[in-house]
Coordinates of C-alpha atoms in Angstrom, one line a residue:
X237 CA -19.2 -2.4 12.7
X238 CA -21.8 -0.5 10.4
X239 CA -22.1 2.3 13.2
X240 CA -18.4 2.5 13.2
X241 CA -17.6 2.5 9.6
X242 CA -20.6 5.3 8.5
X243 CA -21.4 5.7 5.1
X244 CA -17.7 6.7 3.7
X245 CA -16.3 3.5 5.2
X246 CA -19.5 1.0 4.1
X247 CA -19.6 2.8 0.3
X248 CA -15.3 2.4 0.7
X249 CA -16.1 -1.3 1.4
X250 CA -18.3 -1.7 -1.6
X251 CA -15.2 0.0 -3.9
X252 CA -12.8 -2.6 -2.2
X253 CA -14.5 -5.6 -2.8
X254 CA -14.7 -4.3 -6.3
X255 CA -11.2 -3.7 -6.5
X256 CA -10.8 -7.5 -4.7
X257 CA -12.8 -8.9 -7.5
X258 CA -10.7 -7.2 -10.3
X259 CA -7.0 -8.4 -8.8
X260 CA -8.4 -11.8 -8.2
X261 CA -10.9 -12.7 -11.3
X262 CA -10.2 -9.8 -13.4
X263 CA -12.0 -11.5 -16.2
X264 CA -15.0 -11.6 -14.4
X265 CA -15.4 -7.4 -15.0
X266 CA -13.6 -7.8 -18.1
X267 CA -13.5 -10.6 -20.5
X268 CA -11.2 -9.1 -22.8
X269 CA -7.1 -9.6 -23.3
X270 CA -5.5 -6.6 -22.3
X271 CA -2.7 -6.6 -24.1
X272 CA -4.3 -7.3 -27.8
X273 CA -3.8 -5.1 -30.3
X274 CA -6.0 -3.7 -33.0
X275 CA -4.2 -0.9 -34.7
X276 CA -7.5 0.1 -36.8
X277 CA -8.8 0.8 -33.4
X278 CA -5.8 3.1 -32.3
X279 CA -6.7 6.3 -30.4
X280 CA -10.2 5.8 -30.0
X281 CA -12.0 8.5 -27.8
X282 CA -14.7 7.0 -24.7
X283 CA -17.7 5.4 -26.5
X284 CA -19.9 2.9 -25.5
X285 CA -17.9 0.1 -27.3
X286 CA -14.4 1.3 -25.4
X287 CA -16.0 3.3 -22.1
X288 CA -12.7 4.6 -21.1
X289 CA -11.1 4.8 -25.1
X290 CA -8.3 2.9 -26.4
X291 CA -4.7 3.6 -26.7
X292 CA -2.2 3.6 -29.1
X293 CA -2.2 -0.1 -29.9
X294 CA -5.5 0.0 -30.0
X295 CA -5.8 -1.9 -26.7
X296 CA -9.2 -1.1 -24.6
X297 CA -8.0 1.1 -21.4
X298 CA -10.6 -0.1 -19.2
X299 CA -9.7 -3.7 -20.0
X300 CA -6.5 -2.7 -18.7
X301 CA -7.1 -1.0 -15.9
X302 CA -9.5 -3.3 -14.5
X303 CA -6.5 -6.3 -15.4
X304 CA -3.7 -3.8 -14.4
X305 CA -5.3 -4.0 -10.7
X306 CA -3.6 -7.2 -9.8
X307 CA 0.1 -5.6 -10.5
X308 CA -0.7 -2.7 -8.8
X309 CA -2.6 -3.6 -5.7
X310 CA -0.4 -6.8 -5.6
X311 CA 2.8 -5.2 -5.6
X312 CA 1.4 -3.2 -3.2
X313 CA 0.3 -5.5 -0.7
X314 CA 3.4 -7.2 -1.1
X315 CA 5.6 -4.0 -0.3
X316 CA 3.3 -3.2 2.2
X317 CA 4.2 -6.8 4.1
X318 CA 7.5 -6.3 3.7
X319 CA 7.8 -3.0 5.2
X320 CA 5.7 -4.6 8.2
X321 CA 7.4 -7.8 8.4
X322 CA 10.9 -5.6 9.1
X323 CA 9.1 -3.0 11.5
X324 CA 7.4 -5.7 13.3
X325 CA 11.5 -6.8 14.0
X326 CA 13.1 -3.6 14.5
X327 CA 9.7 -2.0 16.3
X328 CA 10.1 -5.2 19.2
X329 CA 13.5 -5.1 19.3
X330 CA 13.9 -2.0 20.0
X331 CA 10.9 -1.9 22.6
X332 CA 11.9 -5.0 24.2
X333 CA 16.0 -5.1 23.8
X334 CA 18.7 -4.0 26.0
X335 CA 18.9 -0.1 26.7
X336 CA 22.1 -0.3 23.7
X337 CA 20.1 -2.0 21.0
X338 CA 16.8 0.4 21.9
X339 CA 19.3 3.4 21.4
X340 CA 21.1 2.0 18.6
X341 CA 17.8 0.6 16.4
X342 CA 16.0 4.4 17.8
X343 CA 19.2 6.4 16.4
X344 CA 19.2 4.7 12.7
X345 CA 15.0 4.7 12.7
X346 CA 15.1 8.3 13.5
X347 CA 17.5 9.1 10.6
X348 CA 15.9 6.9 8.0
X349 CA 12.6 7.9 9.1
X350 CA 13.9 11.6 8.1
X351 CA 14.2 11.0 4.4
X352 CA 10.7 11.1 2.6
X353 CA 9.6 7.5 1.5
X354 CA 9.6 8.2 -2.4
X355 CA 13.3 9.5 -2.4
X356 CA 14.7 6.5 -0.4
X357 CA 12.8 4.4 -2.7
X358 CA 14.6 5.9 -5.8
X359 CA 17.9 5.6 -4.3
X360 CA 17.3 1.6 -3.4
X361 CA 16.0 1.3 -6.9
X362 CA 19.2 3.1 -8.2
X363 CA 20.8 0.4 -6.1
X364 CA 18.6 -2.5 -6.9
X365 CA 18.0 -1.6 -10.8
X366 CA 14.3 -1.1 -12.2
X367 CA 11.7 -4.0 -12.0
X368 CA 8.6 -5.3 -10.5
X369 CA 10.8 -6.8 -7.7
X370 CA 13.0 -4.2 -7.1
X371 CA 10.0 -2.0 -6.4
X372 CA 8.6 -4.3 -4.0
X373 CA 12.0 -4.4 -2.2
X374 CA 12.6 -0.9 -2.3
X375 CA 9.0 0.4 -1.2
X376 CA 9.0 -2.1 1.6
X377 CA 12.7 -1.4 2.8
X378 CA 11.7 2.7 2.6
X379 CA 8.4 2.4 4.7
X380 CA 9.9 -0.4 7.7
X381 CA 11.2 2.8 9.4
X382 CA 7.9 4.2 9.7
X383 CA 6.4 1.4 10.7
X384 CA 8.9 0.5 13.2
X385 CA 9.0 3.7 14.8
X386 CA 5.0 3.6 15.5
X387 CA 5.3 0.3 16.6
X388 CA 7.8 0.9 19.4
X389 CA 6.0 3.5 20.4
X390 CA 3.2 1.4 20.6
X391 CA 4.9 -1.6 22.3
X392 CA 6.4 0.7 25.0
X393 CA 3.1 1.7 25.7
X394 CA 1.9 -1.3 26.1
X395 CA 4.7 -2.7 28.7
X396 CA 4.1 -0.2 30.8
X397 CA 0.0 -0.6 31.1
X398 CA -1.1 -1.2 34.4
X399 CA -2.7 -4.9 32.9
X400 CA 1.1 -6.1 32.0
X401 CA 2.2 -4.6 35.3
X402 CA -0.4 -6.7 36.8
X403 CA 0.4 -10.3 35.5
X404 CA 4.0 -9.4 36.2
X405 CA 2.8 -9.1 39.9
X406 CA 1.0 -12.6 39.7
X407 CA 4.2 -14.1 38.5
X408 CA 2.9 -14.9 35.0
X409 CA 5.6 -16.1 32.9
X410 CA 7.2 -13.0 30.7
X411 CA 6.5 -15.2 27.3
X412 CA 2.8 -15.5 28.3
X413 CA 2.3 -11.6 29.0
X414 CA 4.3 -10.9 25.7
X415 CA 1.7 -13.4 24.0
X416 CA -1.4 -12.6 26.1
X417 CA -0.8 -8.9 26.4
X418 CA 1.8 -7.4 24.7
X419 CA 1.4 -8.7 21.1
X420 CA -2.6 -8.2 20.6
X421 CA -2.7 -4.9 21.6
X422 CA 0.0 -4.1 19.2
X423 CA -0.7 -5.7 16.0
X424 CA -4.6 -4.4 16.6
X425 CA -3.6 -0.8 15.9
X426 CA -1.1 -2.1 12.6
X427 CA -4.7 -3.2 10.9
X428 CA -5.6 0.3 10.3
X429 CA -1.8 1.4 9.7
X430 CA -0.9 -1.7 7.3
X431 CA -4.8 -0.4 5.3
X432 CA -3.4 2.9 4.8
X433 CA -0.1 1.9 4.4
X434 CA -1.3 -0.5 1.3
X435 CA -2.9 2.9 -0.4
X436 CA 0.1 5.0 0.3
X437 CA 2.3 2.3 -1.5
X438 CA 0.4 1.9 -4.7
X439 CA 0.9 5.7 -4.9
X440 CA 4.7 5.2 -4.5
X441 CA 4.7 2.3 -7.0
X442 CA 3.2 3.5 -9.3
X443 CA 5.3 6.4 -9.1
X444 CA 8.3 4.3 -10.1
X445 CA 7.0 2.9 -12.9
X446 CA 5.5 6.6 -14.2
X447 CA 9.3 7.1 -13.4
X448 CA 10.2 4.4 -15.6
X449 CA 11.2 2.5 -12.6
X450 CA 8.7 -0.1 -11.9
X451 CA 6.9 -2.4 -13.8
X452 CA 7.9 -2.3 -17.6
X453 CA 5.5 -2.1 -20.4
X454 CA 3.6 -3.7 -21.7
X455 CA 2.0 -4.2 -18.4
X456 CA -1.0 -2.9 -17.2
X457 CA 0.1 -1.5 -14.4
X458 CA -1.3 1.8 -14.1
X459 CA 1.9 3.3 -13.3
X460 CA 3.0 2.3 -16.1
X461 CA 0.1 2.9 -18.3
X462 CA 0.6 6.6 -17.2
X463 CA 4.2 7.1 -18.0
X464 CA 2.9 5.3 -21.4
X465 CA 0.3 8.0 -21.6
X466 CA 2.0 11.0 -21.1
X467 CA 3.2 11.3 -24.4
X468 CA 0.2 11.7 -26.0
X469 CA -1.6 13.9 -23.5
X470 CA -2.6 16.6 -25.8
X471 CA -5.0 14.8 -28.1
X472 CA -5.4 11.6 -26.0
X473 CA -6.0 12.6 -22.3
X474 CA -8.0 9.7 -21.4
X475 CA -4.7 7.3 -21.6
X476 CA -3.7 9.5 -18.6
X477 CA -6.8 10.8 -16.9
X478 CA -8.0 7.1 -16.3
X479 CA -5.6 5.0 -14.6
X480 CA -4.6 8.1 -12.3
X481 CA -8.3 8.4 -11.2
X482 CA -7.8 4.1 -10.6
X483 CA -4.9 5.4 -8.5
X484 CA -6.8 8.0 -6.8
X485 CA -9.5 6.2 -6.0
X486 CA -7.6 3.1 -4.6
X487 CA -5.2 5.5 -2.5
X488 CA -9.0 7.4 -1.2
X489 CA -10.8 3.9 -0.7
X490 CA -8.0 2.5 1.7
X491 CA -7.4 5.7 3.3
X492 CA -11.2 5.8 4.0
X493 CA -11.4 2.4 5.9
X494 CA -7.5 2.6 7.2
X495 CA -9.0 5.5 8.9
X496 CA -12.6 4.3 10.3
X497 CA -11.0 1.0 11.2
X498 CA -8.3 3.1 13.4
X499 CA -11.3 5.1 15.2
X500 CA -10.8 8.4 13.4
X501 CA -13.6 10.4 12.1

C-alpha cells in the first residue's frame, strides 16, 4: 500500500485524517464557538491570538474553518452517495437490461452527461430552491450521469471477461456470477471514482453557496464564508484567501489519493 501510494498519496493521507478529525471532533483542533461574536475584535489581521484573522463579527476564521469542515465535507459525502447510489441503478440497468432499456437509459445518460455538472446543479436548485438539502440533491442528481456512464462501461466489460464467460460454461447460477464476479470488479474501480468524486463535489457545493445557493449564513461553510468574504476583499483578504485555500486543499488531498488508489501516477 505504501509503495502504491508514494509520498503524495501517504502526506495526502496525513491531510485527510486531519480533515476526518475536524468534521468529526472539530473541538478537538479548535475549542472555540464559531459563531461568537466579539465586535471589539472585528477585522482583525493574522496574529498569533487569531492565526488566520477574524471577520466582521469578530468571529475567529480558523475556528470556523476548522468547524465549517463538517458542512462542507458532509454535504459532500452525502451528494457524492447520492450521485452513486443512482448511477450504481442506471449504470446496471443499463449494462444488464434488455437491448430497449440499455438504449433508452444510454440515450438520456449521454444527453445529461453533456451539460457541465455546476450548470445542471443551478438549474435543479432553481427548481428545488436554495438550502443545505437542495444542494445535496442537486449535486447528487447532476453527477449520477457521470457516474452511471463509467459504470456501464465498466459492467459491460466485466460481462464479457473471459472469468464470467467461464462460470457461465460450468453452469453457475447467473445471480452467483453477478455476486461473485460481476459486482466486485465493479464497485473496486468506484473507490477511487467516488474519492475524487467527494473533492469535485465540495468544489460544486461550495460553489452554490458562494452563489448564495447553498448553505446560508451564519454557517461555517466555507462556501459560504467566501461569498461572506467577498465584500470586504480589499482591506480584509484573509476572509476570502482562507477558506478557498481549505477548499483547495480538500479538492487536491482527495484528488491525490482518488488518483493513487485508482493506479494512476
Amino acid at each position: 500500500m505504501r509503495a502504491r501510494l508514494g509520498w503524495p498519496g501517504i502526506v495526502a493521507l496525513v491531510l485527510l485524517a486531519l480533515l476526518v478529525v475536524a468534521v468529526v471532533a472539530p473541538g478537538v483542533l479548535a475549542p472555540r464557538d464559531p459563531l461568537a461574536i466579539d465586535p471589539a475584535a472585528a477585522f482583525l489581521p493574522p496574529s498569533a491570538g487569531h492565526p488566520l484573522g477574524t471577520d466582521e463579527s469578530g468571529r475567529d476564521v480558523l475556528v470556523r474553518i476548522v468547524h465549517g469542515a463538517a458542512a462542507s465535507a458532509g454535504i459532500g459525502v452525502w451528494a457524492t452517495t447520492l450521485g452513486i447510489g443512482l448511477g450504481l441503478v442506471i449504470g446496471f440497468a443499463a449494462a444488464l437490461g434488455p437491448r430497449w432499456l440499455e438504449a433508452a437509459l444510454g440515450r438520456i445518460v449521454e444527453v445529461l452527461f453533456a451539460l457541465p455538472t455546476l450548470v445542471m446543479a443551478l438549474l435543479l436548485v432553481a427548481v428545488l430552491g436554495a438550502g443545505t438539502q437542495s444542494s445535496v440533491l442537486a449535486i447528487g442528481l447532476a453527477t449520477a450521469p457521470g457516474y452511471a456512464r463509467v459504470l456501464r462501461s465498466r459492467v459491460q466489460g466485466v460481462a464479457r471477461s473471459d472469468y464470467v464467460g467461464y462460470a457461465r460454461l460450468e453452469g453457475t447460477p447467473a445471480g452467483t456470477v453477478f455476486l461473485r464476479h460481476v459486482v466486485p470488479n465493479t464497485l473496486w474501480p468506484l473507490v477511487a471514482t467516488a474519492t475524487l468524486g467527494i473533492g469535485q463535489a465540495i468544489v460544486w457545493v461550495s460553489a452554490l453557496s458562494f452563489l448564495g445557493l447553498g448553505t446560508p449564513p451564519p454557517s461555517p461553510e466555507w462556501g459560504a464564508m467566501l461569498d461572506a468574504g467577498r465584500v470586504y476583499i480589499s482591506y480584509a483578504p484573509w476572509l476570502t484567501v482562507f477558506p478557498g485555500l481549505a477548499i483547495v486543499a480538500t479538492a487536491t488531498v482527495l484528488t491525490v489519493l482518488g488518483r493513487r488508489l485508482g493506479g494512476a501516477r
